[in-house]
Short mmCIF file of C-alpha atoms and ligand atoms in Angstrom, two decimals:
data_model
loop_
_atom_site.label_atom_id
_atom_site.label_comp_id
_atom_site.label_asym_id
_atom_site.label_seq_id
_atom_site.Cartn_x
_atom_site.Cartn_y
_atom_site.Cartn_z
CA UNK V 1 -6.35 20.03 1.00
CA UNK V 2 -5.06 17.08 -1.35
CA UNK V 3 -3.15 17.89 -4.25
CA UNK V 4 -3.95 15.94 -7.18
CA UNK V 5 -0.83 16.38 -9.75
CA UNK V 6 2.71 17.27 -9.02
CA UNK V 7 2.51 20.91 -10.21
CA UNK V 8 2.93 22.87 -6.62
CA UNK V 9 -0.73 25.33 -5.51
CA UNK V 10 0.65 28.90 -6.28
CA UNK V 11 1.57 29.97 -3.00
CA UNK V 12 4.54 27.01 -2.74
CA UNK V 13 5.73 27.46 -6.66
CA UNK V 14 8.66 29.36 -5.02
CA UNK V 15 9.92 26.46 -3.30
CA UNK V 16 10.29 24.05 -5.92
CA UNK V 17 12.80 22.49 -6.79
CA UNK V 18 14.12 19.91 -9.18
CA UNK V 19 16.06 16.76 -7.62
CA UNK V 20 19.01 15.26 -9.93
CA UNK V 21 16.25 12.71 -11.24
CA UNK V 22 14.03 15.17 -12.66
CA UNK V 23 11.90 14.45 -10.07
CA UNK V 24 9.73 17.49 -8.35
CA UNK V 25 10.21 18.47 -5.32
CA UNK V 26 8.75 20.85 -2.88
CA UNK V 27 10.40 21.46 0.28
CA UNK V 28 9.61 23.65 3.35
CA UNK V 29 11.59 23.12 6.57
CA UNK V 30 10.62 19.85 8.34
CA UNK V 31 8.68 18.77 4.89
CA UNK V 32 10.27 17.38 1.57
CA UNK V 33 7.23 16.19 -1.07
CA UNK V 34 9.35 14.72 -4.16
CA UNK V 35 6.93 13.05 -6.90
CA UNK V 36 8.46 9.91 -9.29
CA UNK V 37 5.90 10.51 -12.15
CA UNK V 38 6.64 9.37 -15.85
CA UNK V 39 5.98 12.13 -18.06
CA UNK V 40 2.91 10.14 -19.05
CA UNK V 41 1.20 10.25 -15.77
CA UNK V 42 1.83 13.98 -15.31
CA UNK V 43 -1.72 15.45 -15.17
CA UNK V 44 -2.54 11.95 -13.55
CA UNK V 45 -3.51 11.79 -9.34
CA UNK V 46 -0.86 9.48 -8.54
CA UNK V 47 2.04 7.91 -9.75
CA UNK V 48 1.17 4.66 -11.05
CA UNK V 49 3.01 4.13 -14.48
CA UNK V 50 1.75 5.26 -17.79
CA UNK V 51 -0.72 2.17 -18.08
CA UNK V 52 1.09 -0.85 -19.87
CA UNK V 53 0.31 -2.78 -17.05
CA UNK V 54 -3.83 -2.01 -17.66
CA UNK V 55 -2.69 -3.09 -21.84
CA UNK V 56 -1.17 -6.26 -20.14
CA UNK V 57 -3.67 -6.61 -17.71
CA UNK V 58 -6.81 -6.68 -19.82
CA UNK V 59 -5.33 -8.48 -22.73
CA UNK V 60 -4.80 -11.49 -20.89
CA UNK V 61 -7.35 -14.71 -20.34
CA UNK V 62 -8.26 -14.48 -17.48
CA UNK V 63 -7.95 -10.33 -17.03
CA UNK V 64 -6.08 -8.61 -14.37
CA UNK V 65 -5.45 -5.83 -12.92
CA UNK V 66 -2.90 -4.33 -10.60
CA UNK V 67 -4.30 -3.51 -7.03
CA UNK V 68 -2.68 -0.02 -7.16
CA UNK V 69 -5.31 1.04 -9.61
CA UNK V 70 -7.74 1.34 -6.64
CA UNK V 71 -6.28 4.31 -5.06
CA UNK V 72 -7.34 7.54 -6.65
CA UNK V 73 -8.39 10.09 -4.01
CA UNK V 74 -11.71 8.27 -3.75
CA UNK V 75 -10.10 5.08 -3.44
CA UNK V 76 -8.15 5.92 -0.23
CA UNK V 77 -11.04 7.11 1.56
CA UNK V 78 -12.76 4.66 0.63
CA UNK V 79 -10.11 2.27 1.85
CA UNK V 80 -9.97 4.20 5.16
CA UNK V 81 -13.75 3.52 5.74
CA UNK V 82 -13.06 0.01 5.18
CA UNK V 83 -10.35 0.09 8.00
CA UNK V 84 -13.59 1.38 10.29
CA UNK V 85 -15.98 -1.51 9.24
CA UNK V 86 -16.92 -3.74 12.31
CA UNK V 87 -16.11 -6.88 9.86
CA UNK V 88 -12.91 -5.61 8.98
CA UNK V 89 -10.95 -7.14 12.03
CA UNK V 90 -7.25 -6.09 10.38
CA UNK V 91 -7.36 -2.82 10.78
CA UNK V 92 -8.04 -3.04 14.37
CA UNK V 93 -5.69 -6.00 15.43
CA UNK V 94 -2.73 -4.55 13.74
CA UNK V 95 -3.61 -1.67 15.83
CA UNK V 96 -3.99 -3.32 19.14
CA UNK V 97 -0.34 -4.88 18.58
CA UNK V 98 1.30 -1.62 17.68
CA UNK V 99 -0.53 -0.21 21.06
CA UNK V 100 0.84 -2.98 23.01
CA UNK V 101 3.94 -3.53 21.26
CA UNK V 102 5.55 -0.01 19.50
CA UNK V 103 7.79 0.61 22.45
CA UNK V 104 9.66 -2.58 22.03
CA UNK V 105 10.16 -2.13 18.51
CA UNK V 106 10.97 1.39 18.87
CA UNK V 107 13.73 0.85 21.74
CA UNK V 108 15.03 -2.14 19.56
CA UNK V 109 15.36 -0.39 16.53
CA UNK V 110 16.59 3.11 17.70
CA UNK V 111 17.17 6.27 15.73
CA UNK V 112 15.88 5.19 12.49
CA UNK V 113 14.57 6.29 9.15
CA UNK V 114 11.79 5.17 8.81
CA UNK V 115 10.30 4.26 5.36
CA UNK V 116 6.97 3.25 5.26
CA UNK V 117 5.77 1.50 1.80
CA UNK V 118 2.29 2.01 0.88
CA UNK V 119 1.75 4.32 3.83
CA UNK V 120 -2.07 5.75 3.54
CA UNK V 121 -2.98 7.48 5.93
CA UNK V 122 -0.54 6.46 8.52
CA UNK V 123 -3.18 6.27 10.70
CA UNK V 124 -1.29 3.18 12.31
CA UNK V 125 2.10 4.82 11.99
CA UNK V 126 0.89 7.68 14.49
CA UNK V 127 1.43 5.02 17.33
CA UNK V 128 5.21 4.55 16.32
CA UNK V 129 5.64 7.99 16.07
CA UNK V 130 4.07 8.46 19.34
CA UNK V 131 6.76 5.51 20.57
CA UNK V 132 10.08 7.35 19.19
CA UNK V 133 8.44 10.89 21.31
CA UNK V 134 8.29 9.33 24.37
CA UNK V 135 11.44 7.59 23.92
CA UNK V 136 13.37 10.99 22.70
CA UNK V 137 14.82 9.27 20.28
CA UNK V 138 15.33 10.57 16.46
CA UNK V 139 13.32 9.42 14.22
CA UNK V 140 12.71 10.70 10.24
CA UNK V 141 9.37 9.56 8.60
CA UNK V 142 9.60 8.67 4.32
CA UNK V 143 5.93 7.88 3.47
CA UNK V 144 5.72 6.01 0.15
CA UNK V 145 2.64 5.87 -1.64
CA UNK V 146 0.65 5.95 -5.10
CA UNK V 147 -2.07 7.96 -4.03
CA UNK V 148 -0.65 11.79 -4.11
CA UNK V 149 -3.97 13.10 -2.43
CA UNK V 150 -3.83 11.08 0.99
CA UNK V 151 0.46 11.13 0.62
CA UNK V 152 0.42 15.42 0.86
CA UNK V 153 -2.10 15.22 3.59
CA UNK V 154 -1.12 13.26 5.56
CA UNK V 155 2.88 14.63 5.69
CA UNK V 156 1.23 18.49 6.45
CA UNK V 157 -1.22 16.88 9.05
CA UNK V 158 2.08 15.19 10.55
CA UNK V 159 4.08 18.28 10.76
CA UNK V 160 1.48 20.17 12.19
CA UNK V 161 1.37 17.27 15.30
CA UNK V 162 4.46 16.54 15.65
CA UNK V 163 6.53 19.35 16.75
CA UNK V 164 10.36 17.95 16.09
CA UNK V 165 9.37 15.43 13.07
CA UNK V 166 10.98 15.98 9.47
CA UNK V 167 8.98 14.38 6.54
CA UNK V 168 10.13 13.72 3.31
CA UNK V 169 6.92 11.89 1.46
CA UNK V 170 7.50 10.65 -1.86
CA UNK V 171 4.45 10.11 -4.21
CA UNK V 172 6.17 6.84 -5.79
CA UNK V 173 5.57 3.13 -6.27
CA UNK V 174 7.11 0.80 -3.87
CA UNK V 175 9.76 -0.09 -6.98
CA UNK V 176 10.70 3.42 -7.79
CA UNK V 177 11.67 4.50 -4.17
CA UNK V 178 13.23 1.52 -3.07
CA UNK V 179 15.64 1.88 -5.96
CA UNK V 180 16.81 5.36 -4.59
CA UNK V 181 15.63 5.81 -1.40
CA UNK V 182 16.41 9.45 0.15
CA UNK V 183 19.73 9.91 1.76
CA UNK V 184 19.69 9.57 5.57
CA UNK V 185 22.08 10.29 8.58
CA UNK V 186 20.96 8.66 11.14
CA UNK V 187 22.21 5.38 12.04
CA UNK V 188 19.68 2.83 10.71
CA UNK V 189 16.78 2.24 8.40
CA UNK V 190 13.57 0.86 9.11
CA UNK V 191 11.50 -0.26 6.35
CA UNK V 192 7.58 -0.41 7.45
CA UNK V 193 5.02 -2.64 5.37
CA UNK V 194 2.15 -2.85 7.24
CA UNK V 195 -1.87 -3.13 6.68
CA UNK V 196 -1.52 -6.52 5.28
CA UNK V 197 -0.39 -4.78 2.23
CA UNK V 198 2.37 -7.55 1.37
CA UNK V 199 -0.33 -10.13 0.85
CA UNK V 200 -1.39 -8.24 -2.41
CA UNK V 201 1.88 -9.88 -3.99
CA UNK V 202 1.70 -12.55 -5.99
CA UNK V 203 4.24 -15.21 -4.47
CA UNK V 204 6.53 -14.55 -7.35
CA UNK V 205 6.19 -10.45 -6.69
CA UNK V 206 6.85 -11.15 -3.12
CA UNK V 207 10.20 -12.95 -3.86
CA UNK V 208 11.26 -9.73 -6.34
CA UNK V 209 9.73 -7.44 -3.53
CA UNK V 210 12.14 -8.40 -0.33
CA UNK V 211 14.78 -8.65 -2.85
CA UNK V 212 14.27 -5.18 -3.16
CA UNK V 213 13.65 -4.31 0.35
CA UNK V 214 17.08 -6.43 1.06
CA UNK V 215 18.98 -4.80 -1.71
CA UNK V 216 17.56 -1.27 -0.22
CA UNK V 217 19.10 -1.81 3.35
CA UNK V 218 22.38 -2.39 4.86
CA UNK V 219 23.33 -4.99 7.48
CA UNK V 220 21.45 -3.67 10.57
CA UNK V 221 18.62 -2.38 9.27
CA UNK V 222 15.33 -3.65 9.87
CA UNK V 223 12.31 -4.47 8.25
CA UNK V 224 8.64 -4.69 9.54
CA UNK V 225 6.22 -6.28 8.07
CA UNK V 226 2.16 -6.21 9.11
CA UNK V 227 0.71 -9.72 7.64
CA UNK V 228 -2.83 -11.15 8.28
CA UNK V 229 -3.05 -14.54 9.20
CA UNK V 230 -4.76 -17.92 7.90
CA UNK V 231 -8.10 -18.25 9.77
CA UNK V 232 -11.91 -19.60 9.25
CA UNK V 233 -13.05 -18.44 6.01
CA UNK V 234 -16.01 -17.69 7.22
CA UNK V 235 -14.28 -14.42 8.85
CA UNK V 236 -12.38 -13.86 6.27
CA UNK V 237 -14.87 -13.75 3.60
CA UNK V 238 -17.20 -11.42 5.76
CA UNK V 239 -14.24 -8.92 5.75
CA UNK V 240 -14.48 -8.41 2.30
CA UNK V 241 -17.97 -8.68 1.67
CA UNK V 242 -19.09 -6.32 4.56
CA UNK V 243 -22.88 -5.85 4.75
CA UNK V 244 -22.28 -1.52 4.38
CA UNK V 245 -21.16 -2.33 0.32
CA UNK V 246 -17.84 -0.17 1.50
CA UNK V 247 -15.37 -3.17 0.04
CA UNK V 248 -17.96 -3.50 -3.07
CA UNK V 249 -17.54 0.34 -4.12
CA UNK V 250 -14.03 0.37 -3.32
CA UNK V 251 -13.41 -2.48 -5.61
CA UNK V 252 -15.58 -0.73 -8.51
CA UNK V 253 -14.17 2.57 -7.97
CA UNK V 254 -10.83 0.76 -9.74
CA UNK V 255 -13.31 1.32 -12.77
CA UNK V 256 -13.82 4.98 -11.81
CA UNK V 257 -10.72 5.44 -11.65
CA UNK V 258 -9.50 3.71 -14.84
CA UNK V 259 -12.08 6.25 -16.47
CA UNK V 260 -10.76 9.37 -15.42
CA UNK V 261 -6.76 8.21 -16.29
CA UNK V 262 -7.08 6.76 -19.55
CA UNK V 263 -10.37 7.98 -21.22
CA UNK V 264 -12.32 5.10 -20.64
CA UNK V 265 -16.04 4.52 -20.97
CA UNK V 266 -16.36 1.58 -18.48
CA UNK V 267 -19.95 1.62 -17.00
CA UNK V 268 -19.59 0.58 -13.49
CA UNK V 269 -23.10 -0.26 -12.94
CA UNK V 270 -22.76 -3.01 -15.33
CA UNK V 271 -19.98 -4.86 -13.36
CA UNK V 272 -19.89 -6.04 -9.55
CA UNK V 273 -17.87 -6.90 -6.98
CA UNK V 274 -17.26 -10.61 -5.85
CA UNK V 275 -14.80 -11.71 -3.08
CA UNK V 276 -14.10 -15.62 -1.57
CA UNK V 277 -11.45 -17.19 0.10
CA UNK V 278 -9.59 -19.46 -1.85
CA UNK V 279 -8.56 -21.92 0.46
CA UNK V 280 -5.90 -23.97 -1.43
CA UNK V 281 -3.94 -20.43 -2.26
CA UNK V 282 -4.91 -19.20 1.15
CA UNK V 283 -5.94 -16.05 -0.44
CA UNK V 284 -8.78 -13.86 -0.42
CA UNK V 285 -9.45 -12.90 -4.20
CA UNK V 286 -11.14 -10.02 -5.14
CA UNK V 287 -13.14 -9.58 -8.87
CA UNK V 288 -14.54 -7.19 -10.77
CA UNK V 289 -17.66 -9.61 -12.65
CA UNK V 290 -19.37 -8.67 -15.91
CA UNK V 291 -22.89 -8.68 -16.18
CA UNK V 292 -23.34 -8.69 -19.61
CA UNK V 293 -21.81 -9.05 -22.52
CA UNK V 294 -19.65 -5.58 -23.22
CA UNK V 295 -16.77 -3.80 -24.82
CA UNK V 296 -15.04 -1.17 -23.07
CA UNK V 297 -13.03 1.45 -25.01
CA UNK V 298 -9.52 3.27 -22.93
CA UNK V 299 -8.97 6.03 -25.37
CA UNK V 300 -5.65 6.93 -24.03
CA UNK V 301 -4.43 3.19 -24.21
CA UNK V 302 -5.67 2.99 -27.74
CA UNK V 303 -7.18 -0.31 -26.37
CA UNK V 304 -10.59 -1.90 -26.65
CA UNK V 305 -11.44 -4.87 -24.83
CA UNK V 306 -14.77 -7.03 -24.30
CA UNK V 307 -16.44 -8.84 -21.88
CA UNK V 308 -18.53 -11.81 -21.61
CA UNK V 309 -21.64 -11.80 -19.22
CA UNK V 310 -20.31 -13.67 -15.84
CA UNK V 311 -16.69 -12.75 -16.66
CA UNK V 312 -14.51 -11.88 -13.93
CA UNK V 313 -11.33 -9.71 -14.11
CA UNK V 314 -8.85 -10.56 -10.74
CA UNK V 315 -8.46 -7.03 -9.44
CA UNK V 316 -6.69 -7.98 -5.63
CA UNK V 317 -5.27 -10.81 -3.94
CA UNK V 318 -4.66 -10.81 -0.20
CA UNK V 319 -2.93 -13.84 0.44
CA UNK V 320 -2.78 -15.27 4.24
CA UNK V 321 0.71 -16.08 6.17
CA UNK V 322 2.19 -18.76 8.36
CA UNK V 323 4.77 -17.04 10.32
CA UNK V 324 7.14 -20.49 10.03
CA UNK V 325 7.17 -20.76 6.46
CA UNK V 326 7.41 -16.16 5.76
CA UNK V 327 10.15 -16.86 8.36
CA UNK V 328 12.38 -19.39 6.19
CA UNK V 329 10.96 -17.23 2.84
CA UNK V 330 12.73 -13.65 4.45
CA UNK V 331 16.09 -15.80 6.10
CA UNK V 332 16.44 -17.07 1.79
CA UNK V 333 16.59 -13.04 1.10
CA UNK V 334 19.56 -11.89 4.36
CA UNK V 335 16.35 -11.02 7.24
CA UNK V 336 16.47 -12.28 10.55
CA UNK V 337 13.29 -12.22 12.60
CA UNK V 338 14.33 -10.96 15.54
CA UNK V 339 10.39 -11.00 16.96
CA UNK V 340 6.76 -11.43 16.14
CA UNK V 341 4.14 -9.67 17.84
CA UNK V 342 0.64 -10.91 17.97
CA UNK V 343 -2.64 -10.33 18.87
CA UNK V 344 -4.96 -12.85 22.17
CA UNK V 345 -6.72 -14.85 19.02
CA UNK V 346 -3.03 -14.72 17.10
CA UNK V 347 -5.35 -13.48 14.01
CA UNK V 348 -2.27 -10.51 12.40
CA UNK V 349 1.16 -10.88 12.84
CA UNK V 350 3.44 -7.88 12.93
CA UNK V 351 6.95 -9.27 12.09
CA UNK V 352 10.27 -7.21 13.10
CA UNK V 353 13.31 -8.68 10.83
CA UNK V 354 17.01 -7.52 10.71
CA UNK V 355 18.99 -7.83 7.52
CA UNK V 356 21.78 -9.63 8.30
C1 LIG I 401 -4.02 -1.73 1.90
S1 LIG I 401 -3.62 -0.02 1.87
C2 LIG I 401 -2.72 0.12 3.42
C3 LIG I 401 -2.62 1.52 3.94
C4 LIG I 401 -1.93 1.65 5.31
N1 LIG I 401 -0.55 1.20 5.25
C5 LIG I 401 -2.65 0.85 6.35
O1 LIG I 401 -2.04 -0.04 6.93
O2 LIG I 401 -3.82 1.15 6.62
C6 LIG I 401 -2.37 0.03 0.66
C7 LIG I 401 -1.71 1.37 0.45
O3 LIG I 401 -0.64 1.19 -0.48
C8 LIG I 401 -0.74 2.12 -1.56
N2 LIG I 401 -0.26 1.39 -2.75
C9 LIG I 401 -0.89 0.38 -3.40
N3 LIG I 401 -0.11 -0.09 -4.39
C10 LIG I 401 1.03 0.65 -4.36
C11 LIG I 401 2.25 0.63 -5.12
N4 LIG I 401 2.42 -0.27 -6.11
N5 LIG I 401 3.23 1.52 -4.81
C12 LIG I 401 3.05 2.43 -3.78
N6 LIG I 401 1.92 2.48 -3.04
C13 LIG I 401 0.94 1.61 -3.31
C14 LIG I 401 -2.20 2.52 -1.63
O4 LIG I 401 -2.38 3.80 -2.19
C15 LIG I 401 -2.63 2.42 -0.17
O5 LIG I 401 -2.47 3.64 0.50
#
């Protein structure tokens, strides 16, 4: 059963406690949930800030918003029925590398925590975890996400399967836990970014991003990173346009969702969903179009902003990778690559790097 806010259900209350950041934390043997909410976002679902970013967002020409605003509860599942779609050939590539390929990474890597950043339902992750069981070796899992709902179960589901695994999720932004990630024994880190997830970064958000990661890890540590790869844009553009409407009412659900968190009156029947490949940018961009000519009022962001018929507001990029120039990018930020595994068509790349 997701659980929407930090506060614990009744029959846990006992066994919170509060972490020397004020953040809460629930902990029962092999599972530690510790939530990195601003005050302001307290009754909220997840831990995206308190909404300056929707202020800066909106108020700009053109308007923007960050992709993180899609994942309320209804946004992850509808995210995970994307991952199902027969156009949605990520999902499934990314898979059929891990399959072939988690051993390797797991017997090169070696006792590890491992941090996964934007981790969903670590659907994907299962086949690592899988990896480290048949390999005996230790392994602890930190699942970082926004979206509390999917975050909670997922961990239980995990502890339940996995017999010797310790979680210790933390309902967080990628920012907020890489600047104090959870203390660790064992010998290494491994810091997971899969699902194409790092192609939602703006160039300039990807530099600030592996300086992050970097700044998060020791020499010795590694860092894997799931990214999709330049193709036809034919494909690409049926991938997020599949013929079900799944990508269209995730991407309006951002509406939804910006509803229920800050008292908006957004109608979403008056918007829809338009995706192309941008082929200079080698990006997929995803907007949220205006059919008419509107104003939308977000009570709790004391902010009113209008629309013209036909506008579009940018609501996701997914940008599409060379591995020779992410290569040179990651060795200006201290990481190796010590391997790329791909798929038969070479479609996703899943990239293992060691800081140096
Ligand atoms: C594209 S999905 C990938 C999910 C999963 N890793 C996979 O490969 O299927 C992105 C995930 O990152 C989470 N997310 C998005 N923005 C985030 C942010 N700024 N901080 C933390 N999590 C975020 C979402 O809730 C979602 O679960």
């Amino acid at each position: 059963m997701p659980v929407n806010s930090p506060a614990p259900s009744p029959a846990s209350s006992s066994n919170v406690e509060h972490s020397s950041r004020s953040t809460p934390v629930l902990q029962r043997n092999r599972l530690t949930l510790e939530y990195r909410l601003p005050a302001s976002a307290s009754n909220a679902p997840n831990a995206a800030d308190g909404g300056q970013d929707v202020v800066f967002g909106l108020t700009q020409t053109p308007k923007s918003l960050p992709p993180k605003y899609f994942y309320d509860d209804r946004g992850s599942q509808l995210f995970e029925a994307i991952t199902t779609l027969p156009e949605y050939y990520l999902t499934r590539t990314e898979t059929q590398i891990l399959l072939q390929d988690a051993d390797a990474i797991a017997c090169r890597v070696g006792a590890c925590d491992l941090v996964e950043l934007g981790s969903g339902s670590s659907t994907k992750t299962r086949i690592l975890l899988d990896a480290y069981a048949r390999q005996n070796t230790p392994l602890r899992y930190v699942p970082v996400d926004v979206s509390g709902g999917i975050l909670e179960d997922t961990a239980r589901r995990l502890i339940q399967d996995y017999g010797d695994l310790s979680v210790h999720g933390l309902v967080s932004t990628y920012e907020a836990a890489l600047a104090d990630l959870p203390a660790t024994d064992l010998p290494r880190r491994l810091i997971a970014f899969i699902g194409s997830t790092l192609g939602n970064l703006s160039p300039q958000h990807c530099e600030q991003f592996f300086q992050q990661v970097s700044q998060a890890l020791q020499p010795g540590d590694y860092f894997l990173l799931g990214v999709d790869r330049h193709k036809a844009t034919a494909r690409l553009e049926a991938a997020y346009n599949d013929s079900q409407g799944v990508t269209a009412a995730f991407n309006l659900n951002m509406l939804h969702h910006l509803n229920w968190r800050f008292q908006g009156d957004f109608d979403p029947g008056q918007f829809r969903h338009v995706a192309f490949y941008n082929e200079g940018d080698r990006q997929m961009e995803l907007y949220i179009e205006s059919l008419q000519d509107q104003t939308v009022t977000l009570k709790a962001l004391d902010l009113t902003v209008t629309f013209q018929a036909g506008e579009r507001l940018l609501s996701e990029i997914s940008r599409k990778f060379e591995i020779a120039p992410l290569t040179a990018d990651l060795l200006t930020h201290g990481f190796q690559m010590v391997e790329t595994f791909t798929d038969d068509q070479q479609d996703f790349a899943l990239c293992l790097c060691q800081r140096i």
